[in-house]
mmCIF file of C-alpha atoms in Angstrom:
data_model
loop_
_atom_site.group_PDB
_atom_site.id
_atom_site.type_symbol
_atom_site.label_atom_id
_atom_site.label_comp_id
_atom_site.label_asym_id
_atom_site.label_seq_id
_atom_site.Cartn_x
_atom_site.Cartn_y
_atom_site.Cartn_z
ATOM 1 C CA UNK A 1 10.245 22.560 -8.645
ATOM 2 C CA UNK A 2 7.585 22.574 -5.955
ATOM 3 C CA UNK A 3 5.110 19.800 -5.195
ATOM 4 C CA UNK A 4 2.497 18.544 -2.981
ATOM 5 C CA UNK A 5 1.817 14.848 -1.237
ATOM 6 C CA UNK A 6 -1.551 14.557 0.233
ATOM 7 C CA UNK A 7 -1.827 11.345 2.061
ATOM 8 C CA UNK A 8 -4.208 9.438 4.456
ATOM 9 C CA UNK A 9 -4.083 6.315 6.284
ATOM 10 C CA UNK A 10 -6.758 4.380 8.207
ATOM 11 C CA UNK A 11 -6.366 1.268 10.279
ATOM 12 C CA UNK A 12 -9.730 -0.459 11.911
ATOM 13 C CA UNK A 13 -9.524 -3.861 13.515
ATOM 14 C CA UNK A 14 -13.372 -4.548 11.423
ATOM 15 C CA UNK A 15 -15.499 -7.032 13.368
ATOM 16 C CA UNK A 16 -14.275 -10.530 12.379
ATOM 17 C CA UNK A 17 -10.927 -10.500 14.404
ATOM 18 C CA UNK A 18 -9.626 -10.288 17.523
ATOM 19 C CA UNK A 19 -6.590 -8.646 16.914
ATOM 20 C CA UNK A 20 -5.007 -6.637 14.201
ATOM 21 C CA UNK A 21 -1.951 -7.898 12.463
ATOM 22 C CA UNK A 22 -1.473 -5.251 9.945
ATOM 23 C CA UNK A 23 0.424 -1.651 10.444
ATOM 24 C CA UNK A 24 1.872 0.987 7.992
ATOM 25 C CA UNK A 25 4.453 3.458 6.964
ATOM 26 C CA UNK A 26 2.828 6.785 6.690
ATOM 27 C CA UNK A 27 5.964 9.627 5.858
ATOM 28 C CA UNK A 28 7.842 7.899 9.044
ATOM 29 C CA UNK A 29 4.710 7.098 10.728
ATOM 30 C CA UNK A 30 3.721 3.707 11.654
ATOM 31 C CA UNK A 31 1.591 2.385 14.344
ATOM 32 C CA UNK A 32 2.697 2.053 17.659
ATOM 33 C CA UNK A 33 2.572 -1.107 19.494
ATOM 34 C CA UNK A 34 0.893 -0.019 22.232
ATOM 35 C CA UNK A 35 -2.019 1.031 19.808
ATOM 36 C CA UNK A 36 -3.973 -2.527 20.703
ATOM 37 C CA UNK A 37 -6.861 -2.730 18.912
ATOM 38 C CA UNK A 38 -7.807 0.429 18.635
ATOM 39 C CA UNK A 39 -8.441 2.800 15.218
ATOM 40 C CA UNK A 40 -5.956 4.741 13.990
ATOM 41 C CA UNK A 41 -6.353 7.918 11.599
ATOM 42 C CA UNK A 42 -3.823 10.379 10.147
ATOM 43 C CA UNK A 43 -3.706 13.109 7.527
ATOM 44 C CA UNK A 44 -0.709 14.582 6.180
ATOM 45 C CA UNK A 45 1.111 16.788 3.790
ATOM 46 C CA UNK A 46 4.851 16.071 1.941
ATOM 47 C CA UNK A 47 6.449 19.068 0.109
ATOM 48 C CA UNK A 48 9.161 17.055 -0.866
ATOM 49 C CA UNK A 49 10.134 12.765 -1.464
ATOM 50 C CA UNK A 50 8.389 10.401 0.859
ATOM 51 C CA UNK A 51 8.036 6.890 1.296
ATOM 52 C CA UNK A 52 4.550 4.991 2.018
ATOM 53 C CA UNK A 53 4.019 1.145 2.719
ATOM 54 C CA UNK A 54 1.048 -1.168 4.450
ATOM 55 C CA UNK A 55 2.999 -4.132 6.216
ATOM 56 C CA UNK A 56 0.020 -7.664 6.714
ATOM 57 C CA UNK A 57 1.356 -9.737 9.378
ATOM 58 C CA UNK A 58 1.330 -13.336 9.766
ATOM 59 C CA UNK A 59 1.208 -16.193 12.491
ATOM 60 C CA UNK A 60 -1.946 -15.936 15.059
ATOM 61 C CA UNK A 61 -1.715 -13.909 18.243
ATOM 62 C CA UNK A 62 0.935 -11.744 18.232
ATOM 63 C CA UNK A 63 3.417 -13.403 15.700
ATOM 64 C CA UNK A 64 2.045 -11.153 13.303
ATOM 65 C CA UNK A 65 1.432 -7.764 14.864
ATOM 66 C CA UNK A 66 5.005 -8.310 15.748
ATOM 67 C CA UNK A 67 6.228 -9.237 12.306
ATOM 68 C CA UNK A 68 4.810 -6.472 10.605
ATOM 69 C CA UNK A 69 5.660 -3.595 13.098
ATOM 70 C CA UNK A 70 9.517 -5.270 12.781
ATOM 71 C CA UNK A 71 8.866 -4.106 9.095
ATOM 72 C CA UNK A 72 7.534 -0.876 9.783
ATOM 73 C CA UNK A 73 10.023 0.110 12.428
ATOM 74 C CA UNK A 74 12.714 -1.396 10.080
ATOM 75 C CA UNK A 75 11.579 0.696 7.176
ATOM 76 C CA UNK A 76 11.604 3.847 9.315
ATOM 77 C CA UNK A 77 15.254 3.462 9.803
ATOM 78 C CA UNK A 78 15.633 2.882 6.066
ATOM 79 C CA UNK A 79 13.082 5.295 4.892
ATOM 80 C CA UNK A 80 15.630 8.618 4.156
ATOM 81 C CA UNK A 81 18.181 6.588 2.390
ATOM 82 C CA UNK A 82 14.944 5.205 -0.179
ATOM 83 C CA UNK A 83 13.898 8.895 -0.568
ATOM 84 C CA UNK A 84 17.302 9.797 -1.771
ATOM 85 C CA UNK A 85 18.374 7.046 -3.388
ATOM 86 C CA UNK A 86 19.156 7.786 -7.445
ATOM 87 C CA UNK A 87 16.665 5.575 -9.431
ATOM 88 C CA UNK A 88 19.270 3.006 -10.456
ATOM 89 C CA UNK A 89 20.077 2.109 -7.359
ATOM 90 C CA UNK A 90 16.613 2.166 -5.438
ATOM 91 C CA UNK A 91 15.849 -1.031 -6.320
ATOM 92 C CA UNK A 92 18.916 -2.107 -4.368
ATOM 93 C CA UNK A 93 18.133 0.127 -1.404
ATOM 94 C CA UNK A 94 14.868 -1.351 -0.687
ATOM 95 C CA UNK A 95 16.332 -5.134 -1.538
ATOM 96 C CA UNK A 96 18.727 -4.397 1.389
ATOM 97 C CA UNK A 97 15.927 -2.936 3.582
ATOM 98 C CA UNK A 98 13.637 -6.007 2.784
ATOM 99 C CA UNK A 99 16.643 -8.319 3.905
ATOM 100 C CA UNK A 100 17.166 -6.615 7.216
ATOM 101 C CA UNK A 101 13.493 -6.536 7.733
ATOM 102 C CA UNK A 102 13.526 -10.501 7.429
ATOM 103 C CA UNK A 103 17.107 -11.135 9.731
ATOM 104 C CA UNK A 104 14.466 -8.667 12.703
ATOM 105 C CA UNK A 105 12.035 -11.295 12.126
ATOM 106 C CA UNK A 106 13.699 -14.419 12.107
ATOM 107 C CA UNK A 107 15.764 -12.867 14.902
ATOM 108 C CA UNK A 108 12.527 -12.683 17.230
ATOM 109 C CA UNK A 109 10.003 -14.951 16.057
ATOM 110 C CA UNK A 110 12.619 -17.955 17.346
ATOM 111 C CA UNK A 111 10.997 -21.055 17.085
ATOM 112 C CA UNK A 112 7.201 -19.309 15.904
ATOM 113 C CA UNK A 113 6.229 -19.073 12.580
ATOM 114 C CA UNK A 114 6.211 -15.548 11.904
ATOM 115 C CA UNK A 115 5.881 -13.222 8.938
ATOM 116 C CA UNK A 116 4.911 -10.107 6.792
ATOM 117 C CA UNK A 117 3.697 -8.895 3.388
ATOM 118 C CA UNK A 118 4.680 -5.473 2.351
ATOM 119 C CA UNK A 119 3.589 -3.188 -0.132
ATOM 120 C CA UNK A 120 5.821 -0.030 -0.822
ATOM 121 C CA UNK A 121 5.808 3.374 -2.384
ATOM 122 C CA UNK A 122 8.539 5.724 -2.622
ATOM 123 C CA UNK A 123 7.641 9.293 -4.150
ATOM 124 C CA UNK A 124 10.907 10.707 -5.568
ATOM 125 C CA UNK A 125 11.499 13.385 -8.096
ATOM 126 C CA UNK A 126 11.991 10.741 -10.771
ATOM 127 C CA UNK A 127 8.568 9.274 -10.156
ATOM 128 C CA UNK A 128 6.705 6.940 -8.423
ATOM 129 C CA UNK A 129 8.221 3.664 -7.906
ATOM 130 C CA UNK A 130 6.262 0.831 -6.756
ATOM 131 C CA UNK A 131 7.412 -2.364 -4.788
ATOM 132 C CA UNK A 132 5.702 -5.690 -2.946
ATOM 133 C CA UNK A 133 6.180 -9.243 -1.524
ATOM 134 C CA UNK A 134 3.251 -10.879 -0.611
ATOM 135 C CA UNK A 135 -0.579 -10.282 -1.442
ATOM 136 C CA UNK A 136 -1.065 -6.474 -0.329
ATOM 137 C CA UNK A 137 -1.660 -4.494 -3.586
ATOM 138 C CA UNK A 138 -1.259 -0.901 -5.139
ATOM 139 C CA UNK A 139 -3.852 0.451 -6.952
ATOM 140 C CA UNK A 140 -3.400 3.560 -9.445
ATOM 141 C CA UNK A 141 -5.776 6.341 -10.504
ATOM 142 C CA UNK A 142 -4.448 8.333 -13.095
ATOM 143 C CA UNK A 143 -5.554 10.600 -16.024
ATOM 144 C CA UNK A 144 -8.926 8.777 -15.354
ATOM 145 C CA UNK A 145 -7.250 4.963 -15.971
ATOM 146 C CA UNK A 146 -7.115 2.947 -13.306
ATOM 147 C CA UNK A 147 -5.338 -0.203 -12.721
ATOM 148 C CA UNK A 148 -3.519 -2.685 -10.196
ATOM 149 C CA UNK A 149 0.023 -2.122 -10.465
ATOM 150 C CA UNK A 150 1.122 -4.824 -7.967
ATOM 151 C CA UNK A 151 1.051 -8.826 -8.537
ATOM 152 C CA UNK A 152 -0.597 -10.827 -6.323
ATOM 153 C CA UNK A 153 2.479 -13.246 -4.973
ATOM 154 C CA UNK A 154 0.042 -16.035 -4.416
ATOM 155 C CA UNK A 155 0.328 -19.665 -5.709
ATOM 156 C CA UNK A 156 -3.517 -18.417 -7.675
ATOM 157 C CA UNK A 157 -1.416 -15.259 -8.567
ATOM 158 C CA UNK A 158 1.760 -17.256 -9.656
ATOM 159 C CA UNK A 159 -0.142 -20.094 -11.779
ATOM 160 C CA UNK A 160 -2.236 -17.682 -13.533
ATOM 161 C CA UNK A 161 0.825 -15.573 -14.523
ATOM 162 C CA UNK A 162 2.119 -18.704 -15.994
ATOM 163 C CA UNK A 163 -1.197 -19.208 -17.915
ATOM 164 C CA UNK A 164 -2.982 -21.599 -15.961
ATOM 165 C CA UNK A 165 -6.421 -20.577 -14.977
ATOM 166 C CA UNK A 166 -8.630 -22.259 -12.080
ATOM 167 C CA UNK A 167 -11.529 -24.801 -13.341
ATOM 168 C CA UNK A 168 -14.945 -23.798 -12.580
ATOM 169 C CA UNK A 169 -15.688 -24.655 -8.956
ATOM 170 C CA UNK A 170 -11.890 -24.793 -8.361
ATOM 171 C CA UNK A 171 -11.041 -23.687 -4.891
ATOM 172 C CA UNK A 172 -8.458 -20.537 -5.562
ATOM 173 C CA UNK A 173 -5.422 -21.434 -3.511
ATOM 174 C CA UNK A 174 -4.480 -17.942 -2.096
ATOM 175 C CA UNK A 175 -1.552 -19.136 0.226
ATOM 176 C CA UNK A 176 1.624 -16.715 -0.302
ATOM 177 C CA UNK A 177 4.624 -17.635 -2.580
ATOM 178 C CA UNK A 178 6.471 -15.048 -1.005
ATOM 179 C CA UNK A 179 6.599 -12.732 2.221
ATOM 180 C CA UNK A 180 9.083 -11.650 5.136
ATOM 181 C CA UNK A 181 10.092 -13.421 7.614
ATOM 182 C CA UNK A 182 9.516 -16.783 6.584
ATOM 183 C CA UNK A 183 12.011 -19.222 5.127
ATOM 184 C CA UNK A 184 13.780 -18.552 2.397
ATOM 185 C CA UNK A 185 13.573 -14.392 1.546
ATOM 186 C CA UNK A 186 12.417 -13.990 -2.515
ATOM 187 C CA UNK A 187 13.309 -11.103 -4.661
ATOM 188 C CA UNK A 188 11.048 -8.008 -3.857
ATOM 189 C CA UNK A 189 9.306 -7.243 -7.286
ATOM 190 C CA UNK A 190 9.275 -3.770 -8.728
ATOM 191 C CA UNK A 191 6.926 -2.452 -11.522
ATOM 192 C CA UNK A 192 7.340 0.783 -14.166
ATOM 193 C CA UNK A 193 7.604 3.422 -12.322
ATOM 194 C CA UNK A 194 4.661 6.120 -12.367
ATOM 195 C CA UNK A 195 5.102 9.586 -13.661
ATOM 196 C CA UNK A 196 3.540 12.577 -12.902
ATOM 197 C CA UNK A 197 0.322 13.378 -10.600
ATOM 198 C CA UNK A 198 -1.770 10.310 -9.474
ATOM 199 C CA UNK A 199 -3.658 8.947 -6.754
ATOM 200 C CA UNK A 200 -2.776 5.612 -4.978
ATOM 201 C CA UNK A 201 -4.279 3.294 -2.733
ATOM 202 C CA UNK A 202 -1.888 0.751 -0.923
ATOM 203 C CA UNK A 203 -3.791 -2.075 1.147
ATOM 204 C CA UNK A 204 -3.936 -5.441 2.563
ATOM 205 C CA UNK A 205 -6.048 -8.350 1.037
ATOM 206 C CA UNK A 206 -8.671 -7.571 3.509
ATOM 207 C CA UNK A 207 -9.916 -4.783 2.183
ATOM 208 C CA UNK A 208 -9.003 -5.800 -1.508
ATOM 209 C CA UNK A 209 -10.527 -9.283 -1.466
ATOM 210 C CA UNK A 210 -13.641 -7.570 -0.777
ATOM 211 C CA UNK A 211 -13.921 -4.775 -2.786
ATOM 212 C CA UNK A 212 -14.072 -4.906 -6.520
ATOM 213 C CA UNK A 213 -12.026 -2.516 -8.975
ATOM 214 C CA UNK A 214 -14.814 -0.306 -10.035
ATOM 215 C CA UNK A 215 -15.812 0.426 -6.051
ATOM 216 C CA UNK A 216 -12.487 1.698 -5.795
ATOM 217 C CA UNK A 217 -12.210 3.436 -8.953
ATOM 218 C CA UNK A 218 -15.521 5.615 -7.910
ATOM 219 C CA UNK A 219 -14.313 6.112 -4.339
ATOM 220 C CA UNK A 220 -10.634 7.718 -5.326
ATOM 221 C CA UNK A 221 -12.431 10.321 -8.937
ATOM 222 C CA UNK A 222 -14.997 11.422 -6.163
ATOM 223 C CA UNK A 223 -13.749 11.926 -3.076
ATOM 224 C CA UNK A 224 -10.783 14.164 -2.044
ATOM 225 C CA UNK A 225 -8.178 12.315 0.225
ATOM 226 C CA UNK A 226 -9.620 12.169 3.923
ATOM 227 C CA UNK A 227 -12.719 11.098 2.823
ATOM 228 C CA UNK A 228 -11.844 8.379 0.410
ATOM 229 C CA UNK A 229 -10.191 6.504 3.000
ATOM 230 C CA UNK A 230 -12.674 7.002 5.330
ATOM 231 C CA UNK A 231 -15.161 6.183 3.671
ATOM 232 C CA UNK A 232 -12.951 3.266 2.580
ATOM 233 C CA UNK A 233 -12.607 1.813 5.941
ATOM 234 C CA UNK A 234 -15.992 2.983 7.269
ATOM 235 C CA UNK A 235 -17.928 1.055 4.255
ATOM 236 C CA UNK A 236 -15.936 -2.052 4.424
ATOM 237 C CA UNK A 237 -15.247 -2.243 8.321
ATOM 238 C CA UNK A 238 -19.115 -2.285 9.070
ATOM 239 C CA UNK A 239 -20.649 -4.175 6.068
ATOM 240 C CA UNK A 240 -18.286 -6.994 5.905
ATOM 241 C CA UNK A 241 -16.630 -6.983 9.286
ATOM 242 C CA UNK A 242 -13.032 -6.758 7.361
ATOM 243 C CA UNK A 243 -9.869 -5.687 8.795
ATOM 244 C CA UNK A 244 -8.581 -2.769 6.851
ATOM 245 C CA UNK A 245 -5.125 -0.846 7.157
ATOM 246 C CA UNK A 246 -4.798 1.930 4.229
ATOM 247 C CA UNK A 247 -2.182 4.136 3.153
ATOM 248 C CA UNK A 248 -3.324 6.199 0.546
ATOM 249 C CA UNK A 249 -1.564 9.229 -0.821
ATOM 250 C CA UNK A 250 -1.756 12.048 -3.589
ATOM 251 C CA UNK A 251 0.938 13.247 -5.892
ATOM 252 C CA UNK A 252 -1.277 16.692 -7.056
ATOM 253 C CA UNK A 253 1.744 18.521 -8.234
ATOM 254 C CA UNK A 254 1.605 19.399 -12.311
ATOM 255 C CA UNK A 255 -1.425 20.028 -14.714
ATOM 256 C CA UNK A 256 -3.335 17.501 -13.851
ATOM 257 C CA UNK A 257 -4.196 18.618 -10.309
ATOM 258 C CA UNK A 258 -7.545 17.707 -8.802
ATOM 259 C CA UNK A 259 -10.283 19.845 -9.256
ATOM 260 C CA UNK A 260 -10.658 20.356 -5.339
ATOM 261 C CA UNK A 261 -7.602 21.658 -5.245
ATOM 262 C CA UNK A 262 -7.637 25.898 -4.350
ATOM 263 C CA UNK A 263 -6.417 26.698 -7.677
ATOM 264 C CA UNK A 264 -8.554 24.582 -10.198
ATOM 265 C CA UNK A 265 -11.281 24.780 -7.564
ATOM 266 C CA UNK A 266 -11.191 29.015 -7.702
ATOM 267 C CA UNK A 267 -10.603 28.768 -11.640
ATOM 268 C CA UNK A 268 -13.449 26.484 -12.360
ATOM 269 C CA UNK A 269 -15.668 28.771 -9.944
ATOM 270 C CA UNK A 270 -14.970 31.984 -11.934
ATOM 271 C CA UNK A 271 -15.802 30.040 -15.230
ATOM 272 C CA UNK A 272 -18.984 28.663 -13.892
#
């Protein structure tokens, strides 16, 4: 069986910061750490399993930047044994990768508080299977529904979950209930895993605390991979002045392939 992975990712610093504290997992990718504050922009193609994740550090300065490329580079040493794990036992893989990812950053941040959301995707033959700690989400687009398939692990997220919902003019309380790096490590939570062809959009709260659902429902149905994302980052970056790192890749393998893809694209061209 032969399939495709088109993914994208996008990192801008935005204009409220002064540094960037967020990097990624792109197919073994991530950002360096000499990248600074400069954008960063990639394009790629997987024939086969691949793992994708956005990593939001924590701490000021350069606690964070530090405790998210820990997770990054950690992941890339963990990344193979993910993409060949059997489903029953990826969930364990990528508990064990999340616990070494924590020891790095205990092990360096010392006496600084120091930490790291993460929001993961590994693409295997059995399906997409979707994992997170922390407030960077997943979004789905598939067969035209679109949803969030992440939780928000908030103390907001966690109340509401529990069925208690803010008062009006309540201040939401968005501080995180769970994250690397930082005191006691919580179970990573995993969600149904995703058959078939989709597109996803992994990100950090800065660009999804400013962009509603239905902005990034029209963005993914109209715009082929590249562009989504950078028009993603572009839109967000110099409206708002947001920080945005996205990962966003493209299972098109089966009948439900995009129509910009060469085949549906020459097909729908000859019937038209």
């Amino acid at each position: 069986m032969k399939w495709t992975i088109t993914y994208s990712a996008r990192s801008h610093l935005g204009l409220c910061r002064g540094n960037n504290e967020d990097n990624l997992f792109a197919n073994g990718v991530i950002l360096p750490s000499d990248l600074g504050n400069r954008s960063f922009s990639l394009d790629g193609v997987a024939n086969g399993p691949a793992v994708f994740a956005v990593c939001d550090g924590m701490g000021g300065e350069e606690a964070g930047e530090t405790a998210s490329l820990l997770v990054a580079e950690t992941l890339r040493g963990s990344a193979e044994e993910l993409r060949c794990a059997p489903p029953r036992q990826l969930e364990e893989a990528v508990w064990q990768y999340v616990r070494q990812a924590h020891q790095a950053i205990q092990l360096s941040a010392q006496d600084v508080r120091s930490g790291s959301t993460l929001a993961l995707c590994a693409i295997t033959t059995s399906g997409i299977h979707c994992f997170n700690l922390g407030d960077s989400r997943i979004y789905c687009l598939r067969r035209g529904h679109f949803w969030l398939v992440t939780n928000d692990h908030t103390v907001e997220g966690d109340r509401m979950r529990m069925g208690f919902h803010p008062r009006a003019g309540e201040r939401a309380d968005h501080r995180l209930t769970r994250c690397i790096g930082i005191g006691e490590l919580r179970p990573v939570e995993a969600y149904p895993v995703i058959p078939g062809s989709c597109r996803l959009l992994i990100c950090s709260d800065g660009l999804s605390s400013m962009v509603d659902h239905q902005e990034i429902k029209d963005l993914l149905e109209r715009q082929i991979c590249p562009q989504a994302a950078d028009l993603l980052v572009q839109s967000y970056v110099r409206t708002y002045g947001v920080p945005a790192t996205i990962s966003r890749c493209s299972n098109n393998y089966g009948p439900y392939q995009f129509p910009e893809k060469l085949i549906p694209l020459f097909i729908n061209n000859i019937r038209h």
